[in-house]
Amino acid sequence: MSLGDCAAPMALEVMIAVWGGVNTALRAQLLAWYDANARDLPWRVRPAAQAAGAKADPYRVWLSEVMLQQTTVPHATPYFLRFTARWPTVGDLAAEADGEVMAAWAGLGYYARARNLLACARAVAGEHGGIFPDTEDGLRALPGLGPYTAAAVAAIAFGRPANVVDGNVERVMARLFAVDQPLPDAKPELKRLAAGLVGNERPGDWAQALMDLGATVCRPKQPQCDRCPVAAHCAGLAGGEPETYPRRTAKAERPHRHGVAYILTRGSEVALVRRPPKGLLGGMLALPSSDWRAARWSETEAMAAAPAMADWRSVGEVEHGFTHFTLTLQLLRAEGEADGVTQGGVIWSPRRDLDGLPSVFLKAAKAGLNGLL
DNA sequence: AAGTCGTGGCC
DNA sequence: TGGCCAAGACT
């Protein structure tokens, strides 16, 4: 529903009072639903435990929120468990070597997050005495904390009544208010609508309740409206097609790129390189590779770009989808002579220890070594 | 402000 | 099976 649906003329004060009452009811209904249906997640302090005095650890809240940026709960969970077991405090993480943290992040994607994670941990440890700022603005100033993550940590770890808006909340708002404007243009409007629902009671639970609702009931596909605690307020449901929200503008098609990856072995070892600190897969270990361009690489071109003089043999290719392009990686393999390496900075790594590679290179290495791992 | 930046699961 | 998309941030 919207204010415009009130047909009879009302004094402004009355309209505000009625609207406020609707919001109060909606908030209470969703929080009650959360008390009974909150997911049990390793970084979460459940409502019952909070009542018993347990408090969220800002380090764990922050770490989980960064890992969950554009990442599903099942994918992030094992990483969260490994990180917190290995680095129990922000100080432990801050003291770790870059390469160790990047390798631990391998496979999780969006590697700028790992670089910013370390930068943030070191800022907190070095400039804040190991204590996270407890305000949204203070958190927002840290590396890797944008509008969403700063609001989420402020609300969940520090009980600040912040407007926590992620993809789940955008979807819930789009359905609740039947917003026909498509994403991403609708983002400011959806955020404004979400702000109108934020109250002062249990800010952290409110944020998590809204996201749990989006993840388990108000799902992208096949929303479970019959189980929704706020279905009575939902204009999208009333309109009959809640699953069609949020609208989205059509995306541009993904281009295709081609590259060559070189698998140079020396006994049981494989030659790896460290990618430059910024850009795609920045700071990560990788197989040596050519540029990635629109045209396939001829055999001659592939040889000319090789990192070593060697007897290169074609061992197939792999395809990998990135967010904004698809990559075909032609694979060349050779048994290397130590003095044949023409590119500097080669890191010889055991074949059986390639877990620190991003998925695209792990896939290429496995395919190119053809079961020799 | 529009592009860049990963990955795996899903239907 | 291929396009869609998930607790976004940075430039």
PDB file of C-alpha atoms in Angstrom, chain A residues 23-313:
ATOM      1  CA  ASN A  23       5.035   0.491  10.415  1.00  0.00           C
ATOM      2  CA  THR A  24       4.976  -0.317  14.115  1.00  0.00           C
ATOM      3  CA  ALA A  25       2.853  -3.377  13.438  1.00  0.00           C
ATOM      4  CA  LEU A  26       5.043  -4.467  10.512  1.00  0.00           C
ATOM      5  CA  ARG A  27       8.208  -4.128  12.608  1.00  0.00           C
ATOM      6  CA  ALA A  28       6.733  -6.136  15.474  1.00  0.00           C
ATOM      7  CA  GLN A  29       5.511  -8.867  13.134  1.00  0.00           C
ATOM      8  CA  LEU A  30       8.848  -9.253  11.399  1.00  0.00           C
ATOM      9  CA  LEU A  31      10.842  -9.235  14.655  1.00  0.00           C
ATOM     10  CA  ALA A  32       8.519 -11.868  16.133  1.00  0.00           C
ATOM     11  CA  TRP A  33       9.010 -13.955  13.006  1.00  0.00           C
ATOM     12  CA  TYR A  34      12.767 -13.546  13.387  1.00  0.00           C
ATOM     13  CA  ASP A  35      12.661 -14.680  17.023  1.00  0.00           C
ATOM     14  CA  ALA A  36      11.079 -17.936  15.868  1.00  0.00           C
ATOM     15  CA  ASN A  37      12.820 -18.405  12.515  1.00  0.00           C
ATOM     16  CA  ALA A  38      16.291 -16.825  12.650  1.00  0.00           C
ATOM     17  CA  ARG A  39      18.849 -18.915  10.778  1.00  0.00           C
ATOM     18  CA  ASP A  40      21.593 -20.356  12.941  1.00  0.00           C
ATOM     19  CA  LEU A  41      24.775 -18.969  11.375  1.00  0.00           C
ATOM     20  CA  PRO A  42      28.292 -19.208  12.833  1.00  0.00           C
ATOM     21  CA  TRP A  43      28.794 -15.427  13.024  1.00  0.00           C
ATOM     22  CA  ARG A  44      25.399 -14.756  14.511  1.00  0.00           C
ATOM     23  CA  VAL A  45      24.328 -14.348  18.133  1.00  0.00           C
ATOM     24  CA  ARG A  46      20.764 -15.587  18.175  1.00  0.00           C
ATOM     25  CA  PRO A  47      18.010 -13.547  19.880  1.00  0.00           C
ATOM     26  CA  ALA A  48      17.764 -15.990  22.791  1.00  0.00           C
ATOM     27  CA  ALA A  49      21.510 -15.762  23.456  1.00  0.00           C
ATOM     28  CA  GLN A  50      21.362 -11.972  23.314  1.00  0.00           C
ATOM     29  CA  ALA A  51      18.680 -12.047  25.968  1.00  0.00           C
ATOM     30  CA  ALA A  52      21.101 -14.068  28.093  1.00  0.00           C
ATOM     31  CA  GLY A  53      23.698 -11.320  27.721  1.00  0.00           C
ATOM     32  CA  ALA A  54      25.755 -12.573  24.782  1.00  0.00           C
ATOM     33  CA  LYS A  55      27.041  -9.852  22.484  1.00  0.00           C
ATOM     34  CA  ALA A  56      28.189  -9.944  18.916  1.00  0.00           C
ATOM     35  CA  ASP A  57      31.956  -9.744  18.351  1.00  0.00           C
ATOM     36  CA  PRO A  58      32.586  -6.785  15.993  1.00  0.00           C
ATOM     37  CA  TYR A  59      35.515  -8.640  14.409  1.00  0.00           C
ATOM     38  CA  ARG A  60      33.372 -11.625  13.512  1.00  0.00           C
ATOM     39  CA  VAL A  61      30.498  -9.443  12.343  1.00  0.00           C
ATOM     40  CA  TRP A  62      32.820  -7.407  10.140  1.00  0.00           C
ATOM     41  CA  LEU A  63      34.591 -10.474   8.732  1.00  0.00           C
ATOM     42  CA  SER A  64      31.316 -12.207   7.909  1.00  0.00           C
ATOM     43  CA  GLU A  65      29.860  -9.113   6.266  1.00  0.00           C
ATOM     44  CA  VAL A  66      32.891  -8.663   4.020  1.00  0.00           C
ATOM     45  CA  MET A  67      32.862 -12.333   3.051  1.00  0.00           C
ATOM     46  CA  LEU A  68      29.146 -12.164   2.306  1.00  0.00           C
ATOM     47  CA  GLN A  69      29.458  -9.259  -0.122  1.00  0.00           C
ATOM     48  CA  GLN A  70      28.026 -10.662  -3.373  1.00  0.00           C
ATOM     49  CA  THR A  71      28.631 -14.137  -1.977  1.00  0.00           C
ATOM     50  CA  THR A  72      26.242 -16.850  -0.832  1.00  0.00           C
ATOM     51  CA  VAL A  73      26.102 -18.100   2.769  1.00  0.00           C
ATOM     52  CA  PRO A  74      27.087 -21.689   1.817  1.00  0.00           C
ATOM     53  CA  HIS A  75      30.126 -20.425  -0.097  1.00  0.00           C
ATOM     54  CA  ALA A  76      31.324 -18.010   2.596  1.00  0.00           C
ATOM     55  CA  THR A  77      30.710 -20.216   5.633  1.00  0.00           C
ATOM     56  CA  PRO A  78      33.735 -22.561   5.430  1.00  0.00           C
ATOM     57  CA  TYR A  79      35.994 -19.551   4.786  1.00  0.00           C
ATOM     58  CA  PHE A  80      34.606 -17.799   7.850  1.00  0.00           C
ATOM     59  CA  LEU A  81      35.257 -20.865   9.997  1.00  0.00           C
ATOM     60  CA  ARG A  82      38.825 -21.248   8.730  1.00  0.00           C
ATOM     61  CA  PHE A  83      39.626 -17.538   9.136  1.00  0.00           C
ATOM     62  CA  THR A  84      38.296 -17.285  12.680  1.00  0.00           C
ATOM     63  CA  ALA A  85      40.020 -20.521  13.716  1.00  0.00           C
ATOM     64  CA  ARG A  86      43.347 -19.325  12.323  1.00  0.00           C
ATOM     65  CA  TRP A  87      43.020 -15.643  13.220  1.00  0.00           C
ATOM     66  CA  PRO A  88      40.759 -15.325  16.287  1.00  0.00           C
ATOM     67  CA  THR A  89      41.156 -11.537  16.629  1.00  0.00           C
ATOM     68  CA  VAL A  90      41.601  -8.586  14.330  1.00  0.00           C
ATOM     69  CA  GLY A  91      45.113  -8.224  15.723  1.00  0.00           C
ATOM     70  CA  ASP A  92      46.003 -11.762  14.676  1.00  0.00           C
ATOM     71  CA  LEU A  93      44.790 -11.069  11.162  1.00  0.00           C
ATOM     72  CA  ALA A  94      46.581  -7.723  11.002  1.00  0.00           C
ATOM     73  CA  ALA A  95      49.889  -9.392  11.891  1.00  0.00           C
ATOM     74  CA  GLU A  96      49.654 -12.028   9.149  1.00  0.00           C
ATOM     75  CA  ALA A  97      51.664 -11.918   5.908  1.00  0.00           C
ATOM     76  CA  ASP A  98      49.827 -10.739   2.784  1.00  0.00           C
ATOM     77  CA  GLY A  99      50.390 -13.949   0.830  1.00  0.00           C
ATOM     78  CA  GLU A 100      48.955 -16.122   3.578  1.00  0.00           C
ATOM     79  CA  VAL A 101      45.720 -14.144   3.705  1.00  0.00           C
ATOM     80  CA  MET A 102      45.394 -13.973  -0.087  1.00  0.00           C
ATOM     81  CA  ALA A 103      45.901 -17.749  -0.322  1.00  0.00           C
ATOM     82  CA  ALA A 104      43.304 -18.324   2.400  1.00  0.00           C
ATOM     83  CA  TRP A 105      40.865 -16.186   0.413  1.00  0.00           C
ATOM     84  CA  ALA A 106      41.521 -18.077  -2.850  1.00  0.00           C
ATOM     85  CA  GLY A 107      38.311 -19.373  -4.386  1.00  0.00           C
ATOM     86  CA  LEU A 108      36.086 -16.830  -2.683  1.00  0.00           C
ATOM     87  CA  GLY A 109      36.377 -14.270  -5.466  1.00  0.00           C
ATOM     88  CA  TYR A 110      36.446 -10.476  -5.594  1.00  0.00           C
ATOM     89  CA  TYR A 111      40.008 -10.424  -4.327  1.00  0.00           C
ATOM     90  CA  ALA A 112      40.036  -6.681  -3.684  1.00  0.00           C
ATOM     91  CA  ARG A 113      38.015  -7.650  -0.632  1.00  0.00           C
ATOM     92  CA  ALA A 114      40.964  -9.600   0.743  1.00  0.00           C
ATOM     93  CA  ARG A 115      43.364  -6.733   0.117  1.00  0.00           C
ATOM     94  CA  ASN A 116      40.979  -4.301   1.814  1.00  0.00           C
ATOM     95  CA  LEU A 117      40.365  -6.794   4.610  1.00  0.00           C
ATOM     96  CA  LEU A 118      44.031  -6.721   5.522  1.00  0.00           C
ATOM     97  CA  ALA A 119      44.247  -2.955   5.141  1.00  0.00           C
ATOM     98  CA  CYS A 120      41.231  -2.593   7.421  1.00  0.00           C
ATOM     99  CA  ALA A 121      42.557  -5.029  10.015  1.00  0.00           C
ATOM    100  CA  ARG A 122      45.859  -3.156  10.123  1.00  0.00           C
ATOM    101  CA  ALA A 123      44.088   0.206  10.409  1.00  0.00           C
ATOM    102  CA  VAL A 124      41.994  -1.062  13.317  1.00  0.00           C
ATOM    103  CA  ALA A 125      44.981  -2.686  15.003  1.00  0.00           C
ATOM    104  CA  GLY A 126      47.344   0.213  14.354  1.00  0.00           C
ATOM    105  CA  GLU A 127      45.195   3.324  14.559  1.00  0.00           C
ATOM    106  CA  HIS A 128      42.279   2.263  16.749  1.00  0.00           C
ATOM    107  CA  GLY A 129      44.030   0.159  19.370  1.00  0.00           C
ATOM    108  CA  GLY A 130      42.468  -3.028  18.045  1.00  0.00           C
ATOM    109  CA  ILE A 131      38.927  -1.726  18.669  1.00  0.00           C
ATOM    110  CA  PHE A 132      36.507  -1.230  15.790  1.00  0.00           C
ATOM    111  CA  PRO A 133      34.829   2.201  15.575  1.00  0.00           C
ATOM    112  CA  ASP A 134      31.280   1.902  16.946  1.00  0.00           C
ATOM    113  CA  THR A 135      29.544   4.379  14.659  1.00  0.00           C
ATOM    114  CA  GLU A 136      28.414   4.080  11.077  1.00  0.00           C
ATOM    115  CA  ASP A 137      30.560   7.041  10.000  1.00  0.00           C
ATOM    116  CA  GLY A 138      33.615   5.722  11.791  1.00  0.00           C
ATOM    117  CA  LEU A 139      33.206   2.318  10.170  1.00  0.00           C
ATOM    118  CA  ARG A 140      32.530   3.803   6.737  1.00  0.00           C
ATOM    119  CA  ALA A 141      35.985   5.401   6.791  1.00  0.00           C
ATOM    120  CA  LEU A 142      37.695   1.981   6.918  1.00  0.00           C
ATOM    121  CA  PRO A 143      38.885   0.204   3.736  1.00  0.00           C
ATOM    122  CA  GLY A 144      36.325  -2.171   2.249  1.00  0.00           C
ATOM    123  CA  LEU A 145      33.397  -0.867   4.281  1.00  0.00           C
ATOM    124  CA  GLY A 146      30.894   0.774   1.959  1.00  0.00           C
ATOM    125  CA  PRO A 147      27.387   2.017   2.786  1.00  0.00           C
ATOM    126  CA  TYR A 148      25.997  -1.471   3.300  1.00  0.00           C
ATOM    127  CA  THR A 149      28.768  -3.015   5.401  1.00  0.00           C
ATOM    128  CA  ALA A 150      29.232   0.052   7.613  1.00  0.00           C
ATOM    129  CA  ALA A 151      25.504   0.109   8.350  1.00  0.00           C
ATOM    130  CA  ALA A 152      25.389  -3.657   8.944  1.00  0.00           C
ATOM    131  CA  VAL A 153      28.292  -3.662  11.428  1.00  0.00           C
ATOM    132  CA  ALA A 154      26.950  -0.550  13.176  1.00  0.00           C
ATOM    133  CA  ALA A 155      23.551  -2.199  13.621  1.00  0.00           C
ATOM    134  CA  ILE A 156      24.546  -5.804  14.343  1.00  0.00           C
ATOM    135  CA  ALA A 157      27.696  -5.283  16.409  1.00  0.00           C
ATOM    136  CA  PHE A 158      26.858  -1.957  18.071  1.00  0.00           C
ATOM    137  CA  GLY A 159      23.080  -1.713  18.130  1.00  0.00           C
ATOM    138  CA  ARG A 160      22.943   1.459  16.032  1.00  0.00           C
ATOM    139  CA  PRO A 161      19.632   2.082  14.244  1.00  0.00           C
ATOM    140  CA  ALA A 162      21.233   2.090  10.785  1.00  0.00           C
ATOM    141  CA  ASN A 163      19.475   1.601   7.469  1.00  0.00           C
ATOM    142  CA  VAL A 164      20.995  -1.685   6.286  1.00  0.00           C
ATOM    143  CA  VAL A 165      20.209  -2.137   2.596  1.00  0.00           C
ATOM    144  CA  ASP A 166      21.535  -5.065   0.594  1.00  0.00           C
ATOM    145  CA  GLY A 167      20.094  -6.996  -2.336  1.00  0.00           C
ATOM    146  CA  ASN A 168      17.674  -8.828  -0.050  1.00  0.00           C
ATOM    147  CA  VAL A 169      16.295  -5.619   1.414  1.00  0.00           C
ATOM    148  CA  GLU A 170      15.969  -4.067  -2.037  1.00  0.00           C
ATOM    149  CA  ARG A 171      13.933  -7.048  -3.186  1.00  0.00           C
ATOM    150  CA  VAL A 172      11.717  -6.998  -0.087  1.00  0.00           C
ATOM    151  CA  MET A 173      11.074  -3.268  -0.483  1.00  0.00           C
ATOM    152  CA  ALA A 174      10.388  -3.594  -4.212  1.00  0.00           C
ATOM    153  CA  ARG A 175       7.719  -6.216  -3.482  1.00  0.00           C
ATOM    154  CA  LEU A 176       6.300  -4.664  -0.328  1.00  0.00           C
ATOM    155  CA  PHE A 177       5.746  -1.364  -2.136  1.00  0.00           C
ATOM    156  CA  ALA A 178       5.335  -2.708  -5.702  1.00  0.00           C
ATOM    157  CA  VAL A 179       8.108  -0.489  -7.054  1.00  0.00           C
ATOM    158  CA  ASP A 180       7.922  -0.570 -10.839  1.00  0.00           C
ATOM    159  CA  GLN A 181      11.052   1.433 -11.492  1.00  0.00           C
ATOM    160  CA  PRO A 182      13.802  -1.021 -12.532  1.00  0.00           C
ATOM    161  CA  LEU A 183      17.133  -1.589 -10.795  1.00  0.00           C
ATOM    162  CA  PRO A 184      19.677  -0.159 -10.629  1.00  0.00           C
ATOM    163  CA  ASP A 185      17.936   3.222 -11.041  1.00  0.00           C
ATOM    164  CA  ALA A 186      15.484   2.311  -8.273  1.00  0.00           C
ATOM    165  CA  LYS A 187      18.198   1.948  -5.623  1.00  0.00           C
ATOM    166  CA  PRO A 188      17.722   5.394  -4.023  1.00  0.00           C
ATOM    167  CA  GLU A 189      13.943   4.929  -3.857  1.00  0.00           C
ATOM    168  CA  LEU A 190      14.280   1.436  -2.339  1.00  0.00           C
ATOM    169  CA  LYS A 191      16.725   2.747   0.223  1.00  0.00           C
ATOM    170  CA  ARG A 192      14.349   5.573   1.116  1.00  0.00           C
ATOM    171  CA  LEU A 193      11.514   3.078   1.593  1.00  0.00           C
ATOM    172  CA  ALA A 194      13.713   0.903   3.810  1.00  0.00           C
ATOM    173  CA  ALA A 195      14.680   3.940   5.893  1.00  0.00           C
ATOM    174  CA  GLY A 196      11.015   4.556   6.585  1.00  0.00           C
ATOM    175  CA  LEU A 197      10.778   1.202   8.363  1.00  0.00           C
ATOM    176  CA  VAL A 198      13.854   1.494  10.584  1.00  0.00           C
ATOM    177  CA  GLY A 199      12.998   1.914  14.247  1.00  0.00           C
ATOM    178  CA  ASN A 200      14.969   2.214  17.457  1.00  0.00           C
ATOM    179  CA  GLU A 201      14.149  -1.231  18.832  1.00  0.00           C
ATOM    180  CA  ARG A 202      16.636  -4.085  18.255  1.00  0.00           C
ATOM    181  CA  PRO A 203      18.417  -2.517  15.250  1.00  0.00           C
ATOM    182  CA  GLY A 204      20.718  -5.490  14.655  1.00  0.00           C
ATOM    183  CA  ASP A 205      17.891  -7.991  14.765  1.00  0.00           C
ATOM    184  CA  TRP A 206      15.811  -5.792  12.479  1.00  0.00           C
ATOM    185  CA  ALA A 207      18.531  -5.755   9.853  1.00  0.00           C
ATOM    186  CA  GLN A 208      19.083  -9.492  10.072  1.00  0.00           C
ATOM    187  CA  ALA A 209      15.348 -10.202  10.139  1.00  0.00           C
ATOM    188  CA  LEU A 210      14.883  -8.283   6.896  1.00  0.00           C
ATOM    189  CA  MET A 211      17.774 -10.143   5.247  1.00  0.00           C
ATOM    190  CA  ASP A 212      16.614 -13.535   6.551  1.00  0.00           C
ATOM    191  CA  LEU A 213      13.142 -12.803   5.225  1.00  0.00           C
ATOM    192  CA  GLY A 214      14.640 -12.018   1.834  1.00  0.00           C
ATOM    193  CA  ALA A 215      16.832 -15.108   1.853  1.00  0.00           C
ATOM    194  CA  THR A 216      14.303 -17.682   3.011  1.00  0.00           C
ATOM    195  CA  VAL A 217      10.776 -16.378   2.309  1.00  0.00           C
ATOM    196  CA  CYS A 218      10.895 -13.368   0.002  1.00  0.00           C
ATOM    197  CA  ARG A 219      13.326 -15.249  -2.233  1.00  0.00           C
ATOM    198  CA  PRO A 220      14.245 -14.142  -5.747  1.00  0.00           C
ATOM    199  CA  LYS A 221      12.369 -17.084  -7.252  1.00  0.00           C
ATOM    200  CA  GLN A 222       9.241 -18.738  -5.891  1.00  0.00           C
ATOM    201  CA  PRO A 223       8.663 -16.429  -2.932  1.00  0.00           C
ATOM    202  CA  GLN A 224       6.883 -18.217  -0.080  1.00  0.00           C
ATOM    203  CA  CYS A 225       4.197 -15.586   0.493  1.00  0.00           C
ATOM    204  CA  ASP A 226       2.023 -18.008   2.439  1.00  0.00           C
ATOM    205  CA  ARG A 227       4.733 -18.067   5.106  1.00  0.00           C
ATOM    206  CA  CYS A 228       5.442 -14.329   5.075  1.00  0.00           C
ATOM    207  CA  PRO A 229       4.842 -12.497   8.346  1.00  0.00           C
ATOM    208  CA  VAL A 230       4.158  -9.208   6.562  1.00  0.00           C
ATOM    209  CA  ALA A 231       2.125 -10.494   3.609  1.00  0.00           C
ATOM    210  CA  ALA A 232      -0.833  -8.392   4.729  1.00  0.00           C
ATOM    211  CA  HIS A 233       1.212  -5.252   4.026  1.00  0.00           C
ATOM    212  CA  CYS A 234       2.577  -6.357   0.648  1.00  0.00           C
ATOM    213  CA  ALA A 235       1.453  -4.429  -2.412  1.00  0.00           C
ATOM    214  CA  GLY A 236       3.375  -6.806  -4.672  1.00  0.00           C
ATOM    215  CA  LEU A 237       1.383  -9.763  -3.369  1.00  0.00           C
ATOM    216  CA  ALA A 238      -1.836  -7.807  -3.626  1.00  0.00           C
ATOM    217  CA  GLY A 239      -1.026  -7.159  -7.268  1.00  0.00           C
ATOM    218  CA  GLY A 240      -0.784 -10.892  -7.918  1.00  0.00           C
ATOM    219  CA  GLU A 241       2.795 -11.133  -9.242  1.00  0.00           C
ATOM    220  CA  PRO A 242       5.191 -10.521  -6.348  1.00  0.00           C
ATOM    221  CA  GLU A 243       7.904 -12.676  -7.978  1.00  0.00           C
ATOM    222  CA  THR A 244       8.241 -10.148 -10.817  1.00  0.00           C
ATOM    223  CA  TYR A 245       9.819  -7.631  -8.436  1.00  0.00           C
ATOM    224  CA  PRO A 246      12.311  -6.105  -8.448  1.00  0.00           C
ATOM    225  CA  ARG A 247      12.217  -5.049 -12.087  1.00  0.00           C
ATOM    226  CA  ARG A 248      15.618  -4.946 -13.763  1.00  0.00           C
ATOM    227  CA  THR A 249      16.947  -3.280 -16.856  1.00  0.00           C
ATOM    228  CA  ALA A 250      18.381  -5.694 -19.416  1.00  0.00           C
ATOM    229  CA  LYS A 251      22.085  -6.297 -19.050  1.00  0.00           C
ATOM    230  CA  ALA A 252      24.652  -5.973 -21.792  1.00  0.00           C
ATOM    231  CA  GLU A 253      25.876  -9.283 -23.112  1.00  0.00           C
ATOM    232  CA  ARG A 254      29.213 -10.548 -21.908  1.00  0.00           C
ATOM    233  CA  PRO A 255      32.101 -10.411 -24.373  1.00  0.00           C
ATOM    234  CA  HIS A 256      34.409 -13.364 -24.948  1.00  0.00           C
ATOM    235  CA  ARG A 257      38.165 -13.218 -24.411  1.00  0.00           C
ATOM    236  CA  HIS A 258      41.011 -15.577 -25.202  1.00  0.00           C
ATOM    237  CA  GLY A 259      44.300 -16.180 -23.453  1.00  0.00           C
ATOM    238  CA  VAL A 260      47.071 -18.738 -23.080  1.00  0.00           C
ATOM    239  CA  ALA A 261      48.064 -20.229 -19.733  1.00  0.00           C
ATOM    240  CA  TYR A 262      51.446 -21.919 -19.392  1.00  0.00           C
ATOM    241  CA  ILE A 263      51.926 -24.977 -17.228  1.00  0.00           C
ATOM    242  CA  LEU A 264      55.662 -25.291 -16.677  1.00  0.00           C
ATOM    243  CA  THR A 265      56.638 -28.237 -14.512  1.00  0.00           C
ATOM    244  CA  ARG A 266      59.927 -29.103 -12.844  1.00  0.00           C
ATOM    245  CA  GLY A 267      59.559 -32.556 -11.423  1.00  0.00           C
ATOM    246  CA  SER A 268      56.714 -32.350  -8.931  1.00  0.00           C
ATOM    247  CA  GLU A 269      56.607 -28.560  -9.010  1.00  0.00           C
ATOM    248  CA  VAL A 270      54.696 -26.034 -11.105  1.00  0.00           C
ATOM    249  CA  ALA A 271      55.822 -22.495 -11.999  1.00  0.00           C
ATOM    250  CA  LEU A 272      53.527 -19.809 -10.599  1.00  0.00           C
ATOM    251  CA  VAL A 273      53.657 -16.014 -10.647  1.00  0.00           C
ATOM    252  CA  ARG A 274      52.274 -13.312  -8.374  1.00  0.00           C
ATOM    253  CA  ARG A 275      49.852 -11.076 -10.269  1.00  0.00           C
ATOM    254  CA  PRO A 276      50.215  -7.301  -9.973  1.00  0.00           C
ATOM    255  CA  PRO A 277      48.540  -5.834  -6.892  1.00  0.00           C
ATOM    256  CA  LYS A 278      45.604  -4.174  -8.631  1.00  0.00           C
ATOM    257  CA  GLY A 279      43.068  -5.192 -11.237  1.00  0.00           C
ATOM    258  CA  LEU A 280      41.706  -8.613 -12.115  1.00  0.00           C
ATOM    259  CA  LEU A 281      42.844 -11.275  -9.617  1.00  0.00           C
ATOM    260  CA  GLY A 282      45.208  -8.645  -8.247  1.00  0.00           C
ATOM    261  CA  GLY A 283      47.750  -9.869  -5.718  1.00  0.00           C
ATOM    262  CA  MET A 284      46.921 -13.528  -6.267  1.00  0.00           C
ATOM    263  CA  LEU A 285      49.129 -16.419  -7.298  1.00  0.00           C
ATOM    264  CA  ALA A 286      48.546 -17.499 -10.895  1.00  0.00           C
ATOM    265  CA  LEU A 287      49.802 -19.578 -13.772  1.00  0.00           C
ATOM    266  CA  PRO A 288      51.938 -17.497 -16.134  1.00  0.00           C
ATOM    267  CA  SER A 289      49.614 -16.340 -18.898  1.00  0.00           C
ATOM    268  CA  SER A 290      49.390 -14.168 -21.983  1.00  0.00           C
ATOM    269  CA  ASP A 291      47.156 -11.134 -22.299  1.00  0.00           C
ATOM    270  CA  TRP A 292      43.439 -11.859 -22.514  1.00  0.00           C
ATOM    271  CA  ARG A 293      42.070 -10.444 -25.755  1.00  0.00           C
ATOM    272  CA  ALA A 294      39.191 -10.811 -28.200  1.00  0.00           C
ATOM    273  CA  ALA A 295      41.012 -13.034 -30.732  1.00  0.00           C
ATOM    274  CA  ARG A 296      42.302 -16.549 -30.218  1.00  0.00           C
ATOM    275  CA  TRP A 297      46.063 -17.034 -30.037  1.00  0.00           C
ATOM    276  CA  SER A 298      47.844 -18.795 -32.867  1.00  0.00           C
ATOM    277  CA  GLU A 299      50.500 -21.353 -32.007  1.00  0.00           C
ATOM    278  CA  THR A 300      53.220 -18.906 -33.061  1.00  0.00           C
ATOM    279  CA  GLU A 301      51.815 -16.104 -30.928  1.00  0.00           C
ATOM    280  CA  ALA A 302      51.393 -18.441 -27.978  1.00  0.00           C
ATOM    281  CA  MET A 303      55.035 -19.558 -28.225  1.00  0.00           C
ATOM    282  CA  ALA A 304      56.243 -15.964 -28.458  1.00  0.00           C
ATOM    283  CA  ALA A 305      54.402 -15.058 -25.251  1.00  0.00           C
ATOM    284  CA  ALA A 306      55.661 -18.083 -23.322  1.00  0.00           C
ATOM    285  CA  PRO A 307      57.510 -17.508 -20.030  1.00  0.00           C
ATOM    286  CA  ALA A 308      60.334 -19.902 -20.922  1.00  0.00           C
ATOM    287  CA  MET A 309      62.101 -21.599 -23.807  1.00  0.00           C
ATOM    288  CA  ALA A 310      60.734 -25.116 -23.733  1.00  0.00           C
ATOM    289  CA  ASP A 311      59.054 -27.847 -25.726  1.00  0.00           C
ATOM    290  CA  TRP A 312      55.492 -26.535 -25.331  1.00  0.00           C
ATOM    291  CA  ARG A 313      52.697 -28.969 -26.075  1.00  0.00           C
TER     292      ARG A 313
END
